[in-house]
Short mmCIF file of C-alpha atoms in Angstrom, two decimals:
data_model
loop_
_atom_site.label_atom_id
_atom_site.label_comp_id
_atom_site.label_asym_id
_atom_site.label_seq_id
_atom_site.Cartn_x
_atom_site.Cartn_y
_atom_site.Cartn_z
CA ASN A 16 9.06 12.35 13.76
CA ALA A 17 10.82 9.71 11.21
CA GLY A 18 7.49 7.94 10.15
CA VAL A 19 8.18 4.37 8.68
CA THR A 20 12.01 3.46 7.64
CA GLN A 21 13.47 0.60 5.99
CA THR A 22 17.10 -0.63 5.88
CA PRO A 23 18.77 -1.30 3.65
CA LYS A 24 17.62 0.51 0.41
CA PHE A 25 18.97 -1.61 -2.05
CA ARG A 26 20.60 -5.22 -2.02
CA VAL A 27 22.13 -7.77 -4.11
CA LEU A 28 22.13 -11.45 -2.87
CA LYS A 29 23.07 -14.42 -4.74
CA THR A 30 21.02 -17.48 -4.51
CA GLY A 31 20.85 -19.31 -1.64
CA GLN A 32 23.15 -16.35 0.64
CA SER A 33 20.07 -14.79 3.39
CA MET A 34 19.25 -11.32 4.75
CA THR A 35 17.02 -9.66 7.14
CA LEU A 36 15.05 -6.35 6.31
CA LEU A 37 14.47 -3.84 8.94
CA CYS A 38 11.26 -2.06 8.89
CA ALA A 39 10.72 0.85 12.24
CA GLN A 40 8.16 3.29 12.60
CA ASP A 41 7.87 5.69 15.56
CA MET A 42 4.57 6.51 15.79
CA ASN A 43 3.74 3.75 18.33
CA HIS A 44 1.47 1.79 15.62
CA GLU A 45 -0.07 -1.45 16.76
CA TYR A 46 0.14 -3.05 13.75
CA MET A 47 3.17 -3.71 10.89
CA TYR A 48 2.64 -5.31 7.54
CA TRP A 49 5.40 -6.63 5.05
CA TYR A 50 4.70 -6.24 0.92
CA ARG A 51 6.36 -6.96 -2.01
CA GLN A 52 5.68 -4.82 -5.46
CA ASP A 53 6.09 -6.59 -8.97
CA PRO A 54 5.51 -5.06 -12.34
CA GLY A 55 2.02 -5.86 -13.13
CA MET A 56 1.24 -7.93 -9.29
CA GLY A 57 0.06 -4.81 -7.45
CA LEU A 58 0.85 -5.49 -3.75
CA ARG A 59 1.14 -8.42 -1.80
CA LEU A 60 1.18 -9.27 1.98
CA ILE A 61 4.04 -11.01 2.79
CA HIS A 62 3.40 -11.27 6.65
CA TYR A 63 1.97 -9.01 9.47
CA SER A 64 1.28 -8.19 12.73
CA VAL A 65 -1.15 -7.14 15.13
CA GLY A 66 0.97 -6.30 18.00
CA GLU A 67 4.61 -7.03 19.74
CA GLY A 68 5.12 -10.67 20.11
CA THR A 69 3.01 -11.69 16.97
CA THR A 70 3.06 -12.53 13.32
CA ALA A 71 0.86 -13.61 10.82
CA LYS A 72 0.93 -15.01 8.03
CA GLY A 73 -0.35 -13.06 4.70
CA GLU A 74 -0.89 -14.00 0.68
CA VAL A 75 2.90 -15.15 -0.44
CA PRO A 76 4.72 -16.03 3.01
CA ASP A 77 7.06 -18.91 1.74
CA GLY A 78 10.41 -18.09 1.80
CA TYR A 79 9.98 -15.60 4.11
CA ASN A 80 10.33 -15.41 7.96
CA VAL A 81 9.40 -12.44 10.29
CA SER A 82 9.90 -11.21 14.22
CA ARG A 83 8.50 -8.40 15.95
CA LEU A 84 10.16 -8.49 18.79
CA LYS A 85 9.90 -4.74 19.94
CA LYS A 86 6.77 -2.80 18.82
CA GLN A 87 8.83 0.12 16.56
CA ASN A 88 10.57 -2.70 14.52
CA PHE A 89 9.04 -5.02 12.56
CA LEU A 90 11.99 -7.50 10.89
CA LEU A 91 11.62 -9.80 7.18
CA GLY A 92 14.06 -12.51 6.63
CA LEU A 93 14.81 -14.40 3.89
CA GLU A 94 16.87 -17.80 4.83
CA SER A 95 17.57 -19.13 1.47
CA ALA A 96 16.95 -16.43 -1.25
CA ALA A 97 15.82 -17.21 -4.58
CA PRO A 98 15.90 -15.30 -8.03
CA SER A 99 11.59 -15.61 -7.79
CA GLN A 100 12.30 -13.36 -4.75
CA THR A 101 14.00 -10.32 -6.74
CA SER A 102 11.31 -7.26 -5.80
CA VAL A 103 10.34 -4.01 -4.13
CA TYR A 104 9.79 -4.83 -0.44
CA PHE A 105 7.33 -2.49 1.18
CA CYS A 106 6.94 -2.26 5.15
CA ALA A 107 3.86 -0.38 6.21
CA SER A 108 2.48 0.31 9.66
CA SER A 109 -1.20 1.19 10.89
CA PRO A 110 -2.78 2.72 14.40
CA SER A 111 -5.08 -0.01 15.81
CA GLY A 112 -8.28 -0.25 14.56
CA ARG A 113 -8.68 -1.77 11.68
CA ALA A 114 -10.68 1.46 9.61
CA HIS A 115 -6.91 3.31 9.68
CA GLU A 116 -4.67 4.20 6.62
CA GLN A 117 -1.52 2.50 6.44
CA TYR A 118 1.88 4.41 6.55
CA PHE A 119 4.40 3.34 4.30
CA GLY A 120 8.41 3.07 3.95
CA PRO A 121 10.26 4.11 0.93
CA GLY A 122 11.03 0.49 -0.33
CA THR A 123 13.80 -1.67 -0.69
CA ARG A 124 14.97 -3.15 -3.62
CA LEU A 125 15.99 -6.60 -3.33
CA THR A 126 17.73 -8.57 -6.68
CA VAL A 127 18.78 -12.32 -6.01
CA THR A 128 21.01 -13.58 -8.97
CA GLY B 4 -14.32 -11.70 0.63
CA ASP B 5 -13.71 -8.56 0.05
CA SER B 6 -12.33 -6.80 -3.31
CA VAL B 7 -11.18 -3.41 -5.05
CA THR B 8 -11.32 -3.17 -8.93
CA GLN B 9 -9.69 -0.66 -10.20
CA MET B 10 -9.39 0.60 -13.92
CA GLU B 11 -6.48 -0.97 -15.95
CA GLY B 12 -4.13 1.73 -16.89
CA PRO B 13 -1.77 3.20 -18.07
CA VAL B 14 -4.14 6.09 -18.46
CA THR B 15 -2.25 8.95 -20.70
CA LEU B 16 -3.52 12.56 -20.62
CA SER B 17 -2.11 15.84 -21.43
CA GLU B 18 -1.23 18.37 -18.77
CA GLU B 19 -4.92 20.44 -17.53
CA ALA B 20 -6.82 17.43 -18.59
CA CYS B 21 -9.53 16.43 -16.57
CA LEU B 22 -8.73 13.21 -15.15
CA THR B 23 -11.49 10.06 -13.56
CA ILE B 24 -9.96 6.70 -11.96
CA ASN B 25 -12.69 4.40 -11.53
CA CYS B 26 -12.71 2.13 -8.18
CA THR B 27 -15.79 -0.19 -7.42
CA TYR B 28 -15.24 -2.70 -4.45
CA THR B 29 -17.04 -5.21 -2.69
CA ALA B 30 -17.23 -5.84 0.98
CA THR B 31 -19.47 -7.31 3.98
CA GLY B 32 -19.36 -4.30 6.07
CA TYR B 33 -18.96 -0.89 6.36
CA PRO B 34 -15.71 -0.19 5.31
CA SER B 35 -13.56 3.03 5.19
CA LEU B 36 -12.08 3.91 1.41
CA PHE B 37 -8.79 5.37 0.78
CA TRP B 38 -6.73 6.63 -2.10
CA TYR B 39 -3.01 6.19 -2.08
CA VAL B 40 -0.56 7.58 -4.49
CA GLN B 41 2.96 6.22 -5.43
CA TYR B 42 5.48 8.50 -7.24
CA PRO B 43 7.96 6.72 -9.17
CA GLY B 44 11.04 5.06 -6.98
CA GLU B 45 8.54 6.06 -3.33
CA GLY B 46 6.42 3.62 -1.09
CA LEU B 47 2.53 4.61 -1.12
CA GLN B 48 1.50 7.40 0.11
CA LEU B 49 -2.28 8.08 1.68
CA LEU B 50 -3.88 10.69 -1.09
CA LEU B 51 -7.14 11.12 0.46
CA LYS B 52 -10.14 8.71 2.25
CA ALA B 53 -13.91 8.77 3.25
CA THR B 54 -14.77 6.45 6.09
CA LYS B 55 -18.73 6.49 5.59
CA ALA B 56 -21.32 7.00 2.80
CA ASP B 57 -20.95 9.91 0.93
CA ASP B 58 -18.49 11.17 2.57
CA LYS B 59 -16.15 13.32 0.27
CA GLY B 60 -12.19 13.18 0.35
CA SER B 61 -10.09 15.41 -1.38
CA ASN B 62 -6.85 16.52 -1.17
CA LYS B 63 -4.28 18.35 -3.88
CA GLY B 64 -7.07 19.44 -6.26
CA PHE B 65 -8.22 15.36 -6.21
CA GLU B 66 -11.71 14.20 -4.68
CA ALA B 67 -13.28 11.22 -4.22
CA THR B 68 -16.96 10.44 -3.15
CA TYR B 69 -18.01 7.05 -1.33
CA ARG B 70 -20.73 6.18 -2.99
CA LYS B 71 -22.53 3.45 -1.13
CA GLU B 72 -25.34 2.72 -3.44
CA THR B 73 -22.96 1.85 -6.51
CA THR B 74 -20.21 0.58 -4.22
CA SER B 75 -17.69 3.00 -6.08
CA PHE B 76 -14.97 5.72 -4.73
CA HIS B 77 -14.10 7.32 -7.99
CA LEU B 78 -10.64 9.04 -8.45
CA GLU B 79 -11.34 12.95 -10.05
CA LYS B 80 -8.96 16.01 -10.78
CA GLY B 81 -9.95 18.28 -12.98
CA SER B 82 -6.85 19.64 -14.47
CA VAL B 83 -3.62 17.16 -14.07
CA GLN B 84 -0.40 18.23 -13.71
CA VAL B 85 2.69 16.63 -14.94
CA SER B 86 3.85 16.19 -11.36
CA ASP B 87 0.62 13.84 -11.02
CA SER B 88 2.09 11.38 -12.75
CA ALA B 89 2.43 8.36 -10.47
CA VAL B 90 0.34 5.15 -9.84
CA TYR B 91 -2.92 5.39 -7.68
CA PHE B 92 -4.38 2.83 -5.80
CA CYS B 93 -7.85 1.92 -4.25
CA ALA B 94 -7.85 0.42 -0.97
CA LEU B 95 -10.56 -0.18 1.58
CA SER B 96 -10.39 -1.50 5.45
CA GLU B 97 -13.46 -2.68 7.65
CA ALA B 98 -13.93 -1.66 10.87
CA GLY B 99 -15.32 -5.01 11.96
CA GLY B 100 -13.55 -7.31 9.55
CA SER B 101 -9.88 -8.19 8.91
CA TYR B 102 -6.48 -6.69 9.92
CA ILE B 103 -5.50 -6.55 6.35
CA PRO B 104 -6.24 -4.09 4.39
CA THR B 105 -7.83 -4.57 0.31
CA PHE B 106 -5.93 -2.71 -2.26
CA GLY B 107 -6.28 -2.54 -5.90
CA ARG B 108 -4.20 -3.45 -8.65
CA GLY B 109 -3.22 0.10 -9.07
CA THR B 110 -3.57 2.53 -11.98
CA SER B 111 -0.66 4.34 -13.51
CA LEU B 112 -1.49 8.19 -14.74
CA ILE B 113 1.33 9.36 -17.12
CA VAL B 114 0.54 13.09 -17.70
CA HIS B 115 2.12 14.87 -21.03
CA PRO B 116 3.00 18.69 -21.22
#
């Protein structure tokens, strides 16, 4: 049982490049989330999904897109990376039922130069 | 809307000192309350939780009691260790509310030998 995994762990992009971050969970959780974490800013929600085939915007969605084609995977895409997207990205999942805790992945450290 | 307020850090302690990290919340319903811990370079992981008033969550020597009358969920430990150095996040999630949990900004704890 691997829990929540994220790929890649580190990435450096040039401004304007695109990339996709992959999140996978093997706990059969309904809900999945993408956050970014910046110094002094806490966690900020980018997008989330409450089930396969559904996605919704969070607090800071601009510049990102997501897809949840399979229940176990949640992809985060950057179409044209900007230096402001330099951050650590965390994926999380949660069982159905809104009072449950979240399970976090180890994070992806992204630098955009 | 819901909110979580944590004391600002960093909190700096000597080994074996007592720890309290304050957390207060506002919520429209009856939330579940959580403390997460983030060790350097890792994702968040659940430390403890409480799902109803007067419940006490405990784990690894840490405790927190759900106080509905004061809308608080303070984290305590009687004797901290260097290995407890981490960032601690208070969070809430409402069963009848949004799909999105609400996190505090995090409190950094530094424990010196």
